[in-house]
Coordinates of C-alpha atoms in Angstrom, one line a residue:
M1 CA 113.0 88.1 72.7
K2 CA 115.0 91.8 72.7
L3 CA 113.5 95.1 72.8
A4 CA 114.4 96.1 68.9
K5 CA 111.8 93.1 67.9
I6 CA 109.5 94.0 69.8
F7 CA 109.4 98.1 68.2
A8 CA 109.6 95.8 65.0
L9 CA 106.5 93.9 65.9
L10 CA 105.2 97.8 66.3
A11 CA 107.0 98.9 63.1
A12 CA 105.3 95.7 61.5
G13 CA 101.9 96.7 61.4
A14 CA 98.9 97.0 63.6
A15 CA 98.2 93.5 62.9
A16 CA 101.0 92.1 65.4
L17 CA 99.3 94.1 68.4
S18 CA 95.6 92.4 67.4
A19 CA 93.7 90.6 69.6
T20 CA 94.7 87.7 68.2
A21 CA 98.9 88.6 68.5
F22 CA 97.7 88.9 72.9
A23 CA 95.9 85.9 73.0
A24 CA 98.7 83.6 74.0
P25 CA 99.9 83.3 77.9
Y26 CA 103.8 84.1 77.7
E27 CA 104.0 86.8 75.6
Y28 CA 106.0 89.1 78.3
G29 CA 107.1 91.5 76.2
L30 CA 103.4 92.0 73.3
E31 CA 101.6 92.8 76.8
L32 CA 103.9 95.2 78.2
V33 CA 103.2 96.8 74.9
A34 CA 100.1 96.6 75.7
L35 CA 99.9 98.0 79.1
Q36 CA 102.5 101.1 77.8
N37 CA 99.0 102.0 75.2
S38 CA 96.4 101.3 77.5
P39 CA 94.1 103.3 79.4
V40 CA 96.0 101.9 83.0
V41 CA 99.2 103.6 81.9
N42 CA 97.8 106.5 80.5
N43 CA 95.2 107.6 82.3
I44 CA 97.2 107.7 86.1
D45 CA 96.4 111.3 86.8
F46 CA 100.2 112.1 87.4
E47 CA 99.9 115.6 90.1
D48 CA 98.5 112.7 92.7
A49 CA 100.3 110.2 91.9
K50 CA 103.3 112.8 93.0
A51 CA 100.8 114.0 95.5
K52 CA 100.6 110.7 97.0
K53 CA 104.4 109.6 96.3
A54 CA 102.8 106.3 94.4
C55 CA 105.0 103.4 92.8
F56 CA 104.0 101.0 90.4
C57 CA 105.5 97.5 89.9
V58 CA 104.8 94.6 87.4
S59 CA 105.0 91.2 88.2
D60 CA 103.1 88.1 87.6
M61 CA 102.7 87.0 91.0
D62 CA 100.4 83.7 91.0
G63 CA 102.3 82.8 87.9
N64 CA 99.4 82.1 85.4
G65 CA 100.8 83.5 82.7
W66 CA 99.7 86.9 82.7
L67 CA 101.1 89.9 83.8
E68 CA 100.2 92.4 86.9
F69 CA 100.5 96.0 86.8
T70 CA 100.1 97.7 90.8
V71 CA 99.7 101.3 91.7
A72 CA 100.8 101.7 95.7
T73 CA 99.5 105.0 97.1
M74 CA 100.6 106.2 100.5
D75 CA 97.6 106.9 102.9
E76 CA 97.3 110.0 105.6
S77 CA 98.9 107.3 107.6
G78 CA 101.7 108.1 105.7
M79 CA 101.7 104.1 104.4
Y80 CA 101.3 102.4 101.6
L81 CA 97.2 101.7 101.4
D82 CA 96.2 102.4 99.0
Y83 CA 96.3 99.5 95.7
A84 CA 95.0 99.8 91.8
C85 CA 95.8 96.1 91.0
Y86 CA 95.5 95.0 87.4
E87 CA 96.0 92.2 85.2
Y88 CA 96.7 91.6 81.4
D89 CA 93.2 90.2 79.2
S90 CA 93.4 90.1 76.1
E91 CA 89.4 90.1 75.7
S92 CA 88.8 93.2 78.2
E93 CA 88.0 96.6 75.0
S94 CA 91.5 98.1 77.6
G95 CA 93.6 94.7 77.4
W96 CA 93.5 95.2 81.2
K97 CA 90.7 93.8 83.9
P98 CA 91.1 95.3 87.5
I99 CA 92.0 93.0 90.5
E100 CA 89.3 93.1 93.7
I101 CA 92.2 93.4 96.6
R102 CA 89.5 91.6 99.4
P103 CA 91.0 93.1 103.2
P104 CA 92.2 89.8 105.6
E105 CA 88.9 91.6 108.3
A106 CA 87.2 93.6 108.5
G107 CA 87.7 96.8 109.7
L108 CA 91.6 96.7 108.3
R109 CA 92.4 98.0 104.8
A110 CA 94.6 94.9 102.2
R111 CA 98.3 96.4 102.0
F112 CA 100.3 93.7 99.9
I113 CA 104.1 93.4 98.3
G114 CA 105.2 95.8 100.7
M115 CA 106.5 99.8 99.6
A116 CA 108.3 101.7 96.6
G117 CA 111.5 100.2 96.1
E118 CA 113.0 96.8 95.5
N119 CA 111.5 94.6 98.3
K120 CA 112.1 90.5 98.4
L121 CA 109.3 89.1 100.9
T122 CA 108.7 84.6 102.6
A123 CA 106.7 83.3 100.1
Y124 CA 104.8 79.4 99.3
R125 CA 104.3 77.7 96.8
V126 CA 101.6 74.8 96.5
V127 CA 101.7 72.2 94.0
D128 CA 98.4 69.6 94.0
E129 CA 98.2 66.9 91.9
N130 CA 97.4 67.9 89.1
K131 CA 100.9 70.3 89.1
R132 CA 98.8 72.9 89.4
E133 CA 100.6 76.1 91.6
E134 CA 99.5 78.3 94.2
R135 CA 102.1 80.8 95.7
Y136 CA 101.0 82.7 99.2
Y137 CA 102.9 86.4 100.0
H138 CA 104.1 86.9 103.7
V139 CA 103.5 90.4 104.7
D140 CA 103.7 92.0 108.1
T141 CA 101.4 95.0 108.1
T142 CA 100.6 98.4 110.8
Y143 CA 97.0 99.2 111.3
R144 CA 96.0 101.6 113.4
N145 CA 94.1 99.9 116.3
K146 CA 91.1 103.0 116.2
S147 CA 91.5 106.9 114.8
V148 CA 94.2 108.9 116.1
P149 CA 96.5 111.7 115.3
R150 CA 99.5 110.6 113.7
L151 CA 102.7 111.2 115.9
Q152 CA 100.6 110.4 119.8
D153 CA 100.3 107.7 121.5
G154 CA 98.1 104.8 120.0
E155 CA 96.4 100.9 120.3
Y156 CA 98.1 99.1 117.3
I157 CA 97.8 96.6 115.2
V158 CA 100.6 94.8 113.3
A159 CA 98.8 92.3 111.6
R160 CA 100.5 88.6 110.0
Q161 CA 99.3 88.4 106.6
L162 CA 99.5 85.9 103.9
V163 CA 98.6 87.1 100.5
N164 CA 97.6 85.1 97.2
K165 CA 96.0 85.7 93.9
S166 CA 93.4 84.3 92.9
N167 CA 91.3 84.5 89.6
D168 CA 90.4 88.2 89.3
M169 CA 90.5 88.9 93.9
I170 CA 93.5 88.9 96.0
F171 CA 93.1 87.2 99.1
T172 CA 95.1 88.5 102.0
Y173 CA 94.8 85.9 105.2
L174 CA 95.7 87.0 108.7
A175 CA 97.6 84.8 110.9
A176 CA 98.3 86.8 113.1
T177 CA 98.6 89.8 115.6
E178 CA 100.6 91.9 117.3
Q179 CA 99.8 94.3 119.0
G180 CA 101.0 97.2 121.6
M181 CA 101.4 101.0 121.8
I182 CA 103.2 103.1 119.0
T183 CA 104.4 106.3 120.2
E184 CA 107.4 108.7 119.6
S185 CA 110.6 107.8 120.2
A186 CA 113.1 110.0 122.3
S187 CA 116.6 109.5 121.5
R188 CA 115.1 109.2 117.5
P189 CA 112.5 112.5 116.9
G190 CA 110.3 111.9 114.3
M191 CA 110.9 107.8 114.3
M192 CA 108.6 106.3 115.9
T193 CA 108.4 103.4 118.5
F194 CA 106.5 99.9 119.4
T195 CA 106.0 97.9 121.7
A196 CA 104.5 94.8 122.2
E197 CA 101.7 94.0 124.6
K198 CA 100.1 90.6 123.0
Y199 CA 99.6 88.6 119.9
T200 CA 96.4 86.5 119.0
D201 CA 95.8 84.1 117.0
P202 CA 93.3 85.0 114.3
N203 CA 90.1 83.3 116.3
G204 CA 91.5 86.4 118.8
G205 CA 92.8 83.7 121.2
E206 CA 96.7 85.0 123.3
I207 CA 99.8 83.3 122.3
G208 CA 103.5 83.6 122.9
K209 CA 106.0 85.6 120.6
E210 CA 107.4 82.4 119.5
A211 CA 104.0 81.4 118.1
F212 CA 104.3 84.5 116.9
D213 CA 106.7 84.2 114.9
R214 CA 106.6 81.1 113.5
S215 CA 102.7 81.7 113.3
A216 CA 102.7 82.1 108.2
D217 CA 105.0 79.0 108.5
G218 CA 102.7 77.3 110.2
Y219 CA 99.2 78.7 108.2
M220 CA 101.3 77.2 105.6
A221 CA 103.0 73.8 107.4
N222 CA 103.0 72.4 103.9
A223 CA 104.7 74.8 100.9
E224 CA 107.4 75.2 100.0
K225 CA 109.6 78.6 101.1
V226 CA 110.8 80.3 98.6
E227 CA 111.7 84.0 98.3
A228 CA 109.8 86.8 95.8
T229 CA 111.3 90.0 94.8
F230 CA 108.8 92.8 93.5
L231 CA 110.4 95.7 92.1
W232 CA 109.1 98.7 93.2
V233 CA 109.5 101.7 90.4
P234 CA 107.9 105.6 92.0
V235 CA 104.9 106.9 89.1
A236 CA 107.0 110.1 89.0
E237 CA 109.8 107.6 86.8
L238 CA 106.8 106.9 85.0
Q239 CA 105.5 110.3 83.5
K240 CA 109.5 111.0 82.6
A241 CA 109.5 109.0 80.4
V242 CA 105.4 108.5 78.9
G243 CA 106.9 112.9 78.9
L244 CA 109.9 111.5 76.6
G245 CA 108.1 108.7 74.2
R246 CA 106.8 105.7 73.4
D247 CA 111.1 103.8 73.9
E248 CA 111.4 105.2 77.2
T249 CA 108.3 104.8 78.8
W250 CA 109.1 101.2 77.7
E251 CA 112.1 100.9 79.3
T252 CA 110.4 101.8 82.3
L253 CA 107.7 99.2 82.7
Q254 CA 111.2 96.9 81.8
K255 CA 112.7 97.6 84.2
S256 CA 109.9 96.9 87.1
W257 CA 109.0 93.3 85.6
Q258 CA 113.1 91.8 85.3
G259 CA 112.9 93.2 88.9
F260 CA 110.0 90.3 89.6
R261 CA 111.3 87.6 90.9
F262 CA 109.5 83.7 92.6
G263 CA 112.3 82.0 94.2
D264 CA 114.6 80.0 91.8
V265 CA 111.7 80.2 88.6
P266 CA 112.9 82.8 85.9
Q267 CA 110.7 85.6 84.0
G268 CA 109.0 83.9 81.2
Y269 CA 108.0 80.5 83.3
D270 CA 105.1 78.9 82.7
P271 CA 103.3 77.1 85.0
T272 CA 101.1 74.5 82.8
G273 CA 103.8 73.2 80.9
N274 CA 101.6 74.4 77.5
G275 CA 104.0 77.2 76.4
P276 CA 107.3 78.8 76.0
S277 CA 109.5 80.4 78.5
V278 CA 111.1 83.1 77.8
V279 CA 113.4 86.0 79.3
Y280 CA 114.0 89.3 78.7

């Protein structure tokens, strides 16, 4: 379905974009129109987003046929650790329901699917005997182990996480951790240097670097390993598009959606086999 066809649907009247029309999965073009007109986009605090260097992506993380819209903002550490995620839902008043993000363990803040720009992640596909599919994503995340001023010596943790979206929640599982010190680089002012000191498994037992490097694969030993791509776009681009009008807003959202890939699965992939495969 091309862009012109989407706008033809809009011109045909409100009935074309009724809740009934939105009810069928895999109509991604219609879902993008719903996103464009939703409070999720229209209520973004663009000034706050600009200050926090916010970015967004449109994806279908779990392959269930419904799009997700995720906004990430920087926190005071300079890392993208603050997320808001929504999934298309034809039965909700706004058309989009919030998705809760659960951290891997108490004291750690959930971080998933990278930062602004195009991000390629190692992913895992698990298919059960009923041909239902689950997707997991491998993310390495840096956390402060204690509150210290930026650019001063402090103990940090690199958490090797696996991320899985199920129903109305995104779960993050801890596969292993790498603990060490982070200091300002002597040779590159303004840059940070991380020196690893200890590796641990999810239970806190000490392991070697080789085991740490293999930890995500070991956690998903029976899964198919693939590459996933998420295309993050600065929210500033969306703000500009909203100011220009409907066409530009739709194209900016579509830009991110076109950048999403999961292995060799095309956009519009129907994991159930019950719907059409639609590639925009």
